Coordinates of C-alpha atoms and ligand atoms in Angstrom, one line a residue:
X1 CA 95.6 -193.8 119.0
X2 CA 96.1 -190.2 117.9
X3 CA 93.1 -187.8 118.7
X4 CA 92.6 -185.6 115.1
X5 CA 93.0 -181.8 116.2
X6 CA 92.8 -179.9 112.8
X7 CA 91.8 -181.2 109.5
X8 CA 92.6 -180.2 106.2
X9 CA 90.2 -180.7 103.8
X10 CA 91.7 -181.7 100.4
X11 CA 88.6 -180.8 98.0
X12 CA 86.0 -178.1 97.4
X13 CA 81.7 -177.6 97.2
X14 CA 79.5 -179.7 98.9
X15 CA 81.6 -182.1 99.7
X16 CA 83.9 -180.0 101.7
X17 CA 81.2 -178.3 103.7
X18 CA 79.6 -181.3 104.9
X19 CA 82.9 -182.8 105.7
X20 CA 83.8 -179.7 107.9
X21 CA 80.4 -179.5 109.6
X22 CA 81.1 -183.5 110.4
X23 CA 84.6 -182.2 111.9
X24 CA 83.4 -178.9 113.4
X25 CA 80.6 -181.2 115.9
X26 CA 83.4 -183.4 116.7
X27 CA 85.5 -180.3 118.3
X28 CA 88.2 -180.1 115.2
X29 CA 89.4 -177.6 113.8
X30 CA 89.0 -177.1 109.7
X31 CA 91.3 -175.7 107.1
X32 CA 90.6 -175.1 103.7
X33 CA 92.0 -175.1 100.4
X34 CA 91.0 -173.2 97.5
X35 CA 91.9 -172.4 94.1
X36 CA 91.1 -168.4 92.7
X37 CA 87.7 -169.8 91.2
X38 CA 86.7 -170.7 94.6
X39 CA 87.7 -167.4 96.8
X40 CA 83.8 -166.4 98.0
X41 CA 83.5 -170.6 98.2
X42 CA 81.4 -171.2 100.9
X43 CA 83.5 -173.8 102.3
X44 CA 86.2 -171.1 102.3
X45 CA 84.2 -169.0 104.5
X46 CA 83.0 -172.1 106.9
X47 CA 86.3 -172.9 107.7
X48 CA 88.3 -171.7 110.8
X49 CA 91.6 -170.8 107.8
X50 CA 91.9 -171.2 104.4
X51 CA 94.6 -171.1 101.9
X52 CA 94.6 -170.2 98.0
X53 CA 96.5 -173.6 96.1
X54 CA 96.6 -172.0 93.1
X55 CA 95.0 -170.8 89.4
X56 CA 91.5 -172.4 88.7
X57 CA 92.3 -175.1 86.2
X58 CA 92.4 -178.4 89.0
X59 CA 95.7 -179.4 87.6
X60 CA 97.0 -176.5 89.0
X61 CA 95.2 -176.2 92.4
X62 CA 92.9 -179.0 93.5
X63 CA 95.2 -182.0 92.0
X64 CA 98.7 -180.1 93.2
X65 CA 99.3 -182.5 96.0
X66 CA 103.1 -180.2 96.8
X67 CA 100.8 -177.4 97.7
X68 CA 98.2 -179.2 99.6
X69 CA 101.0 -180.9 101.8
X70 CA 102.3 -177.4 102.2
X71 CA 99.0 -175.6 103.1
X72 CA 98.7 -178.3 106.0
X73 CA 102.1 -177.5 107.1
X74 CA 101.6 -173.9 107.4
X75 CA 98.6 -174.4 109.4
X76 CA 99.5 -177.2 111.6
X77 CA 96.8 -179.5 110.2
X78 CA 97.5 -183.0 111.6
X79 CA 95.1 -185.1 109.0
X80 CA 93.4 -184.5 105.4
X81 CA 90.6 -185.0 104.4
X82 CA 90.3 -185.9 100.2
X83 CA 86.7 -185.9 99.8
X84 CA 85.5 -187.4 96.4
X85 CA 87.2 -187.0 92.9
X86 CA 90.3 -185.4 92.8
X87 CA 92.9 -186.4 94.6
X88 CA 90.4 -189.4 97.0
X89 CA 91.5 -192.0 94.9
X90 CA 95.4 -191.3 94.8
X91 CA 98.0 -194.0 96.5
X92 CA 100.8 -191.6 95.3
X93 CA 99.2 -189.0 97.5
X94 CA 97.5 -191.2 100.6
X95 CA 101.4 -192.3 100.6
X96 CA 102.9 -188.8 100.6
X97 CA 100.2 -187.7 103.1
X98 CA 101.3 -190.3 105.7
X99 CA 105.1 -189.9 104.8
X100 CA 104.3 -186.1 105.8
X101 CA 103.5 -188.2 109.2
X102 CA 100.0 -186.8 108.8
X103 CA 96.4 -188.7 109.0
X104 CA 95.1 -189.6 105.5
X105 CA 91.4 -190.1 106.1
X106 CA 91.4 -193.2 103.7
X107 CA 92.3 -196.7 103.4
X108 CA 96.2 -197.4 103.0
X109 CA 97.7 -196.3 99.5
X110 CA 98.2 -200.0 99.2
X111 CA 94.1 -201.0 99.3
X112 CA 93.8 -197.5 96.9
X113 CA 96.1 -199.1 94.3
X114 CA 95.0 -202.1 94.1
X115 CA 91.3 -201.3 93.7
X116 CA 92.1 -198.2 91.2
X117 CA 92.3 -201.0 88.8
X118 CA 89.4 -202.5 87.6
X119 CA 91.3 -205.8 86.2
X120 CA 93.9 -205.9 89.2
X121 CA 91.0 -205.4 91.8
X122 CA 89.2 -208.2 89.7
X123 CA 92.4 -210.5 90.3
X124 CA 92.3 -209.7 93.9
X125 CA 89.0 -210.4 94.6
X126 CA 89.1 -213.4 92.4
X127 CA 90.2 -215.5 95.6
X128 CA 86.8 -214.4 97.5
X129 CA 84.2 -216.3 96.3
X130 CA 83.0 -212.9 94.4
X131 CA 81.3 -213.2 91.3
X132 CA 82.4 -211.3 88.4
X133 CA 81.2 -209.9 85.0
X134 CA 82.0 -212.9 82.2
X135 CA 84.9 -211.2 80.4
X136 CA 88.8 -211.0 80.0
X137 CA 90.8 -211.3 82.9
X138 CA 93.8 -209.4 81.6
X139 CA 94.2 -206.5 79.5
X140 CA 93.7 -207.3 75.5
X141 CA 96.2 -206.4 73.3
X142 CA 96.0 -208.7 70.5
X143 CA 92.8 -208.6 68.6
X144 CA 92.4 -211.7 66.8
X145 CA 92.6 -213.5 70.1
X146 CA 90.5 -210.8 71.9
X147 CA 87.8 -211.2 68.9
X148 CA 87.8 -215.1 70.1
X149 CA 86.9 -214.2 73.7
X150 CA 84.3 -211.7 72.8
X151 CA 82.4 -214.5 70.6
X152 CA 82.9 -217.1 73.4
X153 CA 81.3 -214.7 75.9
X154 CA 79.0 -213.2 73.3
X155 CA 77.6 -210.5 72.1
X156 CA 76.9 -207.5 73.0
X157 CA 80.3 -207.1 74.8
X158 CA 81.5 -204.3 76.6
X159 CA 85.3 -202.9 76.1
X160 CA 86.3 -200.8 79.1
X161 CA 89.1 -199.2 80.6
X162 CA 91.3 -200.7 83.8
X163 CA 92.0 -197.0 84.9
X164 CA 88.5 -196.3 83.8
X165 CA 86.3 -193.7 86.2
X166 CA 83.4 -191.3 86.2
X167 CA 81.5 -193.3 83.8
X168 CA 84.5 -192.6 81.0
X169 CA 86.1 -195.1 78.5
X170 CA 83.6 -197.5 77.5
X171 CA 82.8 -199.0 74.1
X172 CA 79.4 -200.8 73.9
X173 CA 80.1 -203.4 70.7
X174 CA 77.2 -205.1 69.8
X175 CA 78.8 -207.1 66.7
X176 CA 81.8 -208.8 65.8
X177 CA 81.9 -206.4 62.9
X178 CA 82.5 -203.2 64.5
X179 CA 85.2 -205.0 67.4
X180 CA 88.6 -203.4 65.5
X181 CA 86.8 -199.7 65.8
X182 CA 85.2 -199.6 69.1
X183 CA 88.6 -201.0 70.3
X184 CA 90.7 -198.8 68.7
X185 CA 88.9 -195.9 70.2
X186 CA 88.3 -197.4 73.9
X187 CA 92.2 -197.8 73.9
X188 CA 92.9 -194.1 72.5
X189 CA 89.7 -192.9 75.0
X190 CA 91.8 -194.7 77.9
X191 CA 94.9 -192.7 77.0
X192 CA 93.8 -189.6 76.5
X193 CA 91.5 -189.4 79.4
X194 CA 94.0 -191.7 82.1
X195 CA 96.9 -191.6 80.7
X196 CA 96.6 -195.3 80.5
X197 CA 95.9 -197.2 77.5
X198 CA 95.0 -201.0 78.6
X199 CA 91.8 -202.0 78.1
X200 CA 89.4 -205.4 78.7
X201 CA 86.3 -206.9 78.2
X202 CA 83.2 -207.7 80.0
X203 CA 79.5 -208.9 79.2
X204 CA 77.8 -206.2 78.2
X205 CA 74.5 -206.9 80.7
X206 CA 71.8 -206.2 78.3
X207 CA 69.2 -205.0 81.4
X208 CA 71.7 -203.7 84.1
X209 CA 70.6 -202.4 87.8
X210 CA 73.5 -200.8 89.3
X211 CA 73.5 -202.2 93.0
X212 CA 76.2 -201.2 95.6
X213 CA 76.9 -201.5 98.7
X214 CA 78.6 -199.4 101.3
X215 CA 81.4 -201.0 103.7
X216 CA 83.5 -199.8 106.8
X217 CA 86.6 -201.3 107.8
X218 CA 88.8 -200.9 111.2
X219 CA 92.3 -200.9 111.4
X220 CA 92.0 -203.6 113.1
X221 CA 90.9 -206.3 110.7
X222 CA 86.7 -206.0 111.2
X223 CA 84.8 -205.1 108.5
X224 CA 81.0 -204.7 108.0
X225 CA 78.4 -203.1 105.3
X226 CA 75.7 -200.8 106.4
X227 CA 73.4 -202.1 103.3
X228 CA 72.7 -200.7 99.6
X229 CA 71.9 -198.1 97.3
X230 CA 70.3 -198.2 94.2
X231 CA 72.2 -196.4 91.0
X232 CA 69.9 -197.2 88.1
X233 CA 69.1 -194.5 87.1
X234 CA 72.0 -192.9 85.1
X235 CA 72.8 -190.7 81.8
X236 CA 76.5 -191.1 80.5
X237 CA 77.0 -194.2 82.6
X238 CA 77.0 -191.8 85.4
X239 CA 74.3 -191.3 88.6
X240 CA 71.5 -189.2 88.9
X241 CA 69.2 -190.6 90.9
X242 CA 69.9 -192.8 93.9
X243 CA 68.5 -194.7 97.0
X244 CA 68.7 -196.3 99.9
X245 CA 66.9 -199.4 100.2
X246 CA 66.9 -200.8 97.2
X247 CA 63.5 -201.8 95.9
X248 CA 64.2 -205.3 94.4
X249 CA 66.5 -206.8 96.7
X250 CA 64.9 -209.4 98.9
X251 CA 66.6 -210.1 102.3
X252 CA 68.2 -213.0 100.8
X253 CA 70.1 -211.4 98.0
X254 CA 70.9 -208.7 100.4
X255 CA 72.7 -210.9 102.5
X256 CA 74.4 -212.6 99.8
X257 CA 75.6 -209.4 98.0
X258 CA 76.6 -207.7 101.5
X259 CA 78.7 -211.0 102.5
X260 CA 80.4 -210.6 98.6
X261 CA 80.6 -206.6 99.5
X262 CA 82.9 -207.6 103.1
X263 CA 85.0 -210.3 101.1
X264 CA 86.1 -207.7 98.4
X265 CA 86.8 -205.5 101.4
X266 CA 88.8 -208.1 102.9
X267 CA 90.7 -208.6 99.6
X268 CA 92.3 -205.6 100.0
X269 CA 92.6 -205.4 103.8
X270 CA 90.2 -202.4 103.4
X271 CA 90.0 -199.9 106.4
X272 CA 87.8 -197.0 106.0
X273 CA 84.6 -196.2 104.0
X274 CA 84.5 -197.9 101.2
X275 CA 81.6 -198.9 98.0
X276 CA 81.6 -202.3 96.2
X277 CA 79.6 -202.2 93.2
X278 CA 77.3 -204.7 91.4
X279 CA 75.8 -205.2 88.3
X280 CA 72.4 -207.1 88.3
X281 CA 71.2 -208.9 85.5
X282 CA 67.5 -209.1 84.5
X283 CA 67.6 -212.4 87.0
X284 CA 68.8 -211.6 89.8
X285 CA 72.3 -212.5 89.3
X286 CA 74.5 -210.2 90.7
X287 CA 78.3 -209.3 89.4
X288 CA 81.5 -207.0 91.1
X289 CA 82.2 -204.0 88.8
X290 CA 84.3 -201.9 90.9
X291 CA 84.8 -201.0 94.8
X292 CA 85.3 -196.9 95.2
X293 CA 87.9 -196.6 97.7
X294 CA 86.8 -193.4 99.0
X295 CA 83.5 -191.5 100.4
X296 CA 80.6 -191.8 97.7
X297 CA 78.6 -188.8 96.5
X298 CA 75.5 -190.8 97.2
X299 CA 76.7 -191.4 101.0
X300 CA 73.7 -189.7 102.1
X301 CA 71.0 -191.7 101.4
X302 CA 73.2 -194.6 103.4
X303 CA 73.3 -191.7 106.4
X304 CA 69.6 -191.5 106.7
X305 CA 68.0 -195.0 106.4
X306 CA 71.3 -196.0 109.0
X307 CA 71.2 -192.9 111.2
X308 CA 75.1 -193.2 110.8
X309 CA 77.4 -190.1 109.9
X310 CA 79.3 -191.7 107.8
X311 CA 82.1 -188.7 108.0
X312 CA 82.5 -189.2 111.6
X313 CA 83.1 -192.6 111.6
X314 CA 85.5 -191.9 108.9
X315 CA 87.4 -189.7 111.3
X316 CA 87.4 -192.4 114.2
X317 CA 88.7 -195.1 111.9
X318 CA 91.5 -193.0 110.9
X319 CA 92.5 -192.3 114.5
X320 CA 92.4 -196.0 115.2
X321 CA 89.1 -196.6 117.0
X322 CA 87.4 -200.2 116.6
X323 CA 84.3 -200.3 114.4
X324 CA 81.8 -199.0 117.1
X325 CA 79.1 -202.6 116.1
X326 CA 79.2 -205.6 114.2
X327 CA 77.2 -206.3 111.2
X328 CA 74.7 -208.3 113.5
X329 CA 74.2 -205.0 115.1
X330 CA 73.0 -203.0 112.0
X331 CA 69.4 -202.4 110.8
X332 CA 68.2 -200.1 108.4
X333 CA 64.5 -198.4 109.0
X334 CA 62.4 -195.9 106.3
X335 CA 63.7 -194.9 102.7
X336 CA 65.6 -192.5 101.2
X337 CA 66.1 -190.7 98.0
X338 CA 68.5 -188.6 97.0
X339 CA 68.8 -186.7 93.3
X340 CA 71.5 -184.6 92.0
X341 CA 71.1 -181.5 90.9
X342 CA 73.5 -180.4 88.2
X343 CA 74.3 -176.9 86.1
X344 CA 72.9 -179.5 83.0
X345 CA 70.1 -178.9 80.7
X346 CA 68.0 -182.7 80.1
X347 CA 66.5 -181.1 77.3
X348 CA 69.6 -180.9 75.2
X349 CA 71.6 -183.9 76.1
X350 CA 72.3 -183.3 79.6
X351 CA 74.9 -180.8 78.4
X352 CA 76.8 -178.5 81.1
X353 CA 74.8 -175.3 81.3
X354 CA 76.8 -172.9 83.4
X355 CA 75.7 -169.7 84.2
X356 CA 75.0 -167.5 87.9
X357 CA 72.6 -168.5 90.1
X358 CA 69.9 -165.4 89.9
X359 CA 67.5 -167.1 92.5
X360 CA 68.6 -169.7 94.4
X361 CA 65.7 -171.0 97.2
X362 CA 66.0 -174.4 98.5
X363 CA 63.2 -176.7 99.7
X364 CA 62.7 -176.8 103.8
X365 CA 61.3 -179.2 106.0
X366 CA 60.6 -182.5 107.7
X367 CA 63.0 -185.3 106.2
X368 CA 64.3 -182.5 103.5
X369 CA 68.3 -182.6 103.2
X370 CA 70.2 -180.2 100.8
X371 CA 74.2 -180.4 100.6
X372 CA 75.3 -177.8 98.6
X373 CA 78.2 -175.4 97.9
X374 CA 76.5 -172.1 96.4
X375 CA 74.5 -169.4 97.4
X376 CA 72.0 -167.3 95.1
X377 CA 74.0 -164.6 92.7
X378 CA 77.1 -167.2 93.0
X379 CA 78.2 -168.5 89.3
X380 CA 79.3 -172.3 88.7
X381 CA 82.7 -172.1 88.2
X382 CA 83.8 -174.0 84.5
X383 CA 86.4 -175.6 85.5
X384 CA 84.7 -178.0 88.0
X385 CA 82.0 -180.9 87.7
X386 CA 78.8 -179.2 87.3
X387 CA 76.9 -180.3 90.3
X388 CA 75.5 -177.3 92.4
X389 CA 73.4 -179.7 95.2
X390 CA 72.3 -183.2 96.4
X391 CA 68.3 -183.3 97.8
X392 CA 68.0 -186.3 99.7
X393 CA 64.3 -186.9 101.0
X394 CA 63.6 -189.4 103.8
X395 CA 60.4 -191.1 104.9
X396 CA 59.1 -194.1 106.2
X397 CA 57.9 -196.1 102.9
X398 CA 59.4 -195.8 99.5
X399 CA 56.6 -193.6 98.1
X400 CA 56.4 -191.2 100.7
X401 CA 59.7 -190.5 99.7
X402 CA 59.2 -189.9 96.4
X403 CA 56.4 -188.1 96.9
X404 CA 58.1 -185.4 99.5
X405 CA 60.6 -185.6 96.5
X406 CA 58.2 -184.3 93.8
X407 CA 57.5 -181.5 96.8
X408 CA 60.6 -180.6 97.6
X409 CA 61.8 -180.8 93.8
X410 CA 58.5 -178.3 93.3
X411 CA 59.9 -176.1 96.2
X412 CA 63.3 -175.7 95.1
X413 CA 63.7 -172.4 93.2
X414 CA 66.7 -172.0 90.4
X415 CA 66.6 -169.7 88.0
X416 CA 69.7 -168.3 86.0
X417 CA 70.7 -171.8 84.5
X418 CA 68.7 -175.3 83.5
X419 CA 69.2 -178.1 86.0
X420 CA 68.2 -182.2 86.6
X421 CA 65.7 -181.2 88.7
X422 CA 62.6 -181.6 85.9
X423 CA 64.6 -184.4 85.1
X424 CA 64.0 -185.9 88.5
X425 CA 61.1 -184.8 88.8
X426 CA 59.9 -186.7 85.7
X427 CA 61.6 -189.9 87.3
X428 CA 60.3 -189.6 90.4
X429 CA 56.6 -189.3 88.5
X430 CA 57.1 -192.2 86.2
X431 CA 55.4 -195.2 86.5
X432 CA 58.3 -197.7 85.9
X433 CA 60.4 -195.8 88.4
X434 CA 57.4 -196.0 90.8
X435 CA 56.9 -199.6 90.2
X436 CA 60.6 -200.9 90.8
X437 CA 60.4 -202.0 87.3
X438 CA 63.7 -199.6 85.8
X439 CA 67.5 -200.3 85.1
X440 CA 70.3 -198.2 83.7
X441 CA 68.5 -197.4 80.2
X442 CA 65.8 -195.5 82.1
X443 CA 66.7 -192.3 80.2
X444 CA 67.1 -194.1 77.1
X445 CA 63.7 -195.7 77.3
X446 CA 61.4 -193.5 78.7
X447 CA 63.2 -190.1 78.9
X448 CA 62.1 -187.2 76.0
X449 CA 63.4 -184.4 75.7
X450 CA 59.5 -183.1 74.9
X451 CA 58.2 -184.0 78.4
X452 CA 60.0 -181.3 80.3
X453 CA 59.6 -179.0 77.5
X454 CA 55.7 -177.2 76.9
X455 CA 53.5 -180.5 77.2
X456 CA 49.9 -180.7 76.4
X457 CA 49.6 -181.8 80.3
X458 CA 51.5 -178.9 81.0
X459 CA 49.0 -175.9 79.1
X460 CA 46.3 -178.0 81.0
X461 CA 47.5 -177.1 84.1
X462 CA 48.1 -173.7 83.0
X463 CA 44.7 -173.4 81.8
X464 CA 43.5 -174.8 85.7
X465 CA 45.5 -172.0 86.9
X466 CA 44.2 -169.5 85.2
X467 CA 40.6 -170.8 85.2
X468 CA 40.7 -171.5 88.8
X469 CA 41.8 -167.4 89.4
X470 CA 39.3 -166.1 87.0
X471 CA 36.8 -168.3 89.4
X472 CA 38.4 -166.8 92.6
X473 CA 38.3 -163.5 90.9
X474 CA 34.4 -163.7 89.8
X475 CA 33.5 -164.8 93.7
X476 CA 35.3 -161.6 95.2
X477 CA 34.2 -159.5 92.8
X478 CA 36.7 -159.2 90.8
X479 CA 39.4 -158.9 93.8
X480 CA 42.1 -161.9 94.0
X481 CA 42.5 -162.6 97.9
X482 CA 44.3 -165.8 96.8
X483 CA 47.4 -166.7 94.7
X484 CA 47.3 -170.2 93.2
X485 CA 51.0 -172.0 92.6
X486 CA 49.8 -175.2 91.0
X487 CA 52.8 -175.1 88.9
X488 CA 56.4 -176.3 90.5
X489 CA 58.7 -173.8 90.7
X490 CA 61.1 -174.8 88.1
X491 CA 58.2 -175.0 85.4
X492 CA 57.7 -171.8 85.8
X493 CA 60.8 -170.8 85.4
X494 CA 60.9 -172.7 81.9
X495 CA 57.8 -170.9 80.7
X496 CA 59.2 -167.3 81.1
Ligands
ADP1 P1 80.1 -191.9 92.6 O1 80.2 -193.3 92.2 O2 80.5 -191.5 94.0 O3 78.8 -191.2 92.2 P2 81.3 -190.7 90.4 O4 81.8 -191.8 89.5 O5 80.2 -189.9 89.9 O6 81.2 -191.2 91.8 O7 82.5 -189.7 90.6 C1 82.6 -188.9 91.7 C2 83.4 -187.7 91.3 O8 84.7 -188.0 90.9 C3 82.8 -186.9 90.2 O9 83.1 -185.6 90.4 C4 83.6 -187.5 89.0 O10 83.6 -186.5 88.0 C5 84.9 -187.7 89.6 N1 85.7 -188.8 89.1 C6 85.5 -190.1 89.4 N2 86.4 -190.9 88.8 C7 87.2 -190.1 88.0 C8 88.2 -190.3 87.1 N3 88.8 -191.4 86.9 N4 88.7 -189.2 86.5 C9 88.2 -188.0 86.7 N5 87.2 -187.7 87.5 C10 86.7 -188.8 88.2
ADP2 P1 83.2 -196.2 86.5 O1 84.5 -196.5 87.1 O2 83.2 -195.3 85.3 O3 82.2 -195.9 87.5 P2 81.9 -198.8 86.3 O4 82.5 -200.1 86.0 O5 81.5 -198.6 87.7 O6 82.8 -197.6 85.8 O7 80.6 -198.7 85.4 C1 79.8 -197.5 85.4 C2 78.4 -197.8 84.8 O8 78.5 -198.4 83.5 C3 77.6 -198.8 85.6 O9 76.9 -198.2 86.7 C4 76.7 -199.3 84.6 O10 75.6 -198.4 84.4 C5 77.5 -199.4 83.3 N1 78.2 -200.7 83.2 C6 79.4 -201.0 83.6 N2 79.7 -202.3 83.3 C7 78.6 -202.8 82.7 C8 78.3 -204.1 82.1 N3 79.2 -205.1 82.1 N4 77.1 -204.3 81.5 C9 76.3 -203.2 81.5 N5 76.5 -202.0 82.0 C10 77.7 -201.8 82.6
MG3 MG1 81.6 -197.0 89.1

């Protein structure tokens, strides 16, 4: 067992900082990288050193693994850290990281490979007794006979990519009709955006809940799952809102999808954290998409309804240690929510709205959690994903959660840029979200634009305000001794 002494952490924003504040409590030491966007980066000034890996663009910084391995040498580092994105889900680079006879804080380049590929890890886990999406079980390269499959699985089908990620290359086809083009496309999609062409399909599940759960493996052959999150709630096949329980799982599917969860681990002699995900159909039925063989963005909500830091454990696993429990061990107590707060405006597509922060306030409090990467009058780089924080809320019942999020959501000040957070805010309101009652077409089926934008409920409220000051103002004579802040903050901010 080799004690960790200085880690090198392989990424940048949030994700950085909360994996050096993990590492600083622990007693190690932190480096960081850091291309010339990121120079005033706060994870730059958190760490104990820091070295620049290049020009902006990631290609030339973030995703160099030459310079990475040679910022670790300089300093001494004796483990890295890849965080999410980038380079986390890598086998060329977990394998050069060892090589360098340094820690990789991951599972083995082997597990990465395997499960970087959506039909390979399907193949693996096939052996498991884990149930998978009706589809093709190798890539599709002639049509005709790919055309036959689709019919027999029927329609709608989904054509994805087996390099696939971040929610890119998939083709919904809803009719025989339209297979040749959505094809052609998925497969030029695939190679433009992974630099790998093959392509397969599934049943496209017509009322999906995106279900996962999160595992841990040892080094020494145990592996458990600390429970689920729920990912319905999407836009572009990729997360917005999450949380941790899930609100439709009853203790007996739980079991059944956290035993599938530990057998595609165990496909894949998995060590490490790891997230299997599920696809639920309108019955319960449950389905392996994918397992992430990295730290999730999401981890949070897993953090706080398990009181586990994930990040540690991540640390001890890679210097060897035994899983500190068994799965007989693990409970989960309260709820938690998290939402993610990107540089996007919801009113025009969720498109990237970059800009500087002018105010930037975050909300405080009991069972209020913010990991972020900016401060106010700092700018959201371009060349990066456009998320600026996670706000995870935790209390004891699934409303109370959602209701500190609508608080916090109304607490949290951004001006400079549009964000999710009226998004979330909206979600956190609605009643289908409050019921249980959503899946992944949320945004197409109860999201417009118009409700963030001036609603007639939101002129009420304005109309309250101002009624209720010209009432204050009347009883003190004309004097206001009172401010009234009805309105959240970000409202405000969109009716200047
Ligand atoms: P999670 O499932 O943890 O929410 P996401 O799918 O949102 O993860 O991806 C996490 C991060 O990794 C995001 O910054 C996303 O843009 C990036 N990412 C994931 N897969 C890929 C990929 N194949 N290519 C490029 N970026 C990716
Ligand atoms: P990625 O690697 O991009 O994360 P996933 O396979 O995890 O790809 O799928 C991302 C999202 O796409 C899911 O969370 C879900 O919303 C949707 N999706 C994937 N497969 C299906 C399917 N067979 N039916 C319906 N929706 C799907
Ligand atoms: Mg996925």
């Amino acid at each position: 067992m080799k004690k960790i002494k200085k880690l090198l952490v392989a990424n940048r924003g949030e994700i950085a900082l909360r994996i050096m504040r993990s590492a600083r409590e622990m007693g190690i030491q932190t480096v960081a990288v850091y291309s010339e966007a990121d120079r005033q980066a706060l994870h730059v000034r958190f760490a104990d050193e820091a070295v620049c890996i290049g020009l902006p663009p990631s290609a030339e910084s973030y995703l160099r693994m030459d310079k990475i391995l040679e910022a670790a040498k300089l300093t001494h580092a004796d483990a890295i850290h890849p965080g999410y994105g980038f380079l986390s889900e890598n086998e060329d680079f977990a394998a050069l990281v060892s090589d360098a006879g340094l820690i990789f804080i991951g599972p083995s380049a082997k597990s990465i490979e395997v499960m970087g590929n959506k039909l390979a890890a399907k193949e693996a886990v096939s052996k498991f007794n884990v149930p998978l999406v009706p589809g093709t079980a190798e890539p599709i390269d002639d049509v005709a006979k790919a055309k036959k499959i689709a019919k027999s699985v029927g329609y709608p089908i989904l054509i994805k990519a087996a390099a696939g990620g971040g929610g890119k290359g998939m083709r919904i086809v809803e009719r025989e009709e339209d297979f040749q083009q959505q094809m052609d496309r998925a497969v030029s999609e695939a190679t433009s955006s992974f630099g790998d062409g093959s392509v397969f399909i599934e049943k496209y599940i017509t009322q999906p809940r995106h279900i996962e759960f999160q595992i841990f493996g040892d080094q020494h052959g145990n592996v458990v799952h600390l429970f689920e999150r729920e990912c319905s709630i999407q836009r572009r096949h990729q997360k917005v809102v999450e949380e941790a329980p899930s609100s439709i799982l009853t203790p007996e599917i739980r079991k059944a999808m956290g035993e599938a969860a530990v057998n595609v681990a165990r496909s894949c002699d998995y060590y490490g954290a790891g997230t299997v995900e599920f696809i639920m159909d309108e019955n319960l039925n449950f389905y392996f998409l994918e397992m992430n063989t990295r730290l999730q963005v999401e981890h949070p909500v897993t953090e706080m309804i398990t009181g586990i830091d994930l990040v540690k454990l991540q640390v001890k696993i890679a210097e060897g240690e035994k899983l500190p429990f068994k799965q007989e061990d693990l409970t989960m107590h309260g709820h938690a929510v998290e939402v993610r707060v990107y540089a996007e405006d919801p009113t025009n597509n969720f498109m990237p709205d970059i800009g500087t922060l002018k105010t930037y306030q975050r909300p405080q409090g009991n069972g209020i959690r913010v990991d972020d990467g900016f401060e106010q009058g700092m700018t959201i780089p371009i060349y990066y994903d456009p998320m600026i924080a996670k706000l995870i809320c935790y209390a004891e019942t699934r409303e109370q959660a959602m209701n500190k999020m609508i608080r916090a959501i109304d607490e949290y000040e951004i001006t400079g840029l549009e964000t999710t957070l009226g998004f979330c805010r909206y979600v956190m309101q609605h009643e289908a979200f409050r019921s249980g009652n959503f899946d992944t077409k949320f945004v197409e089926t109860h999201f417009k634009p118009e409700v963030l934008t001036s609603t007639p409920v939101e002129e009420e409220e304005l109309l309250a305000v101002a009624l209720s000051s010209i009432r204050e103002r009347k009883k003190n004579n004309g004097t206001i001794h009172q401010e009234q802040h009805t309105i959240s903050k970000w409202k405000q901010n969109r009716l200047h």
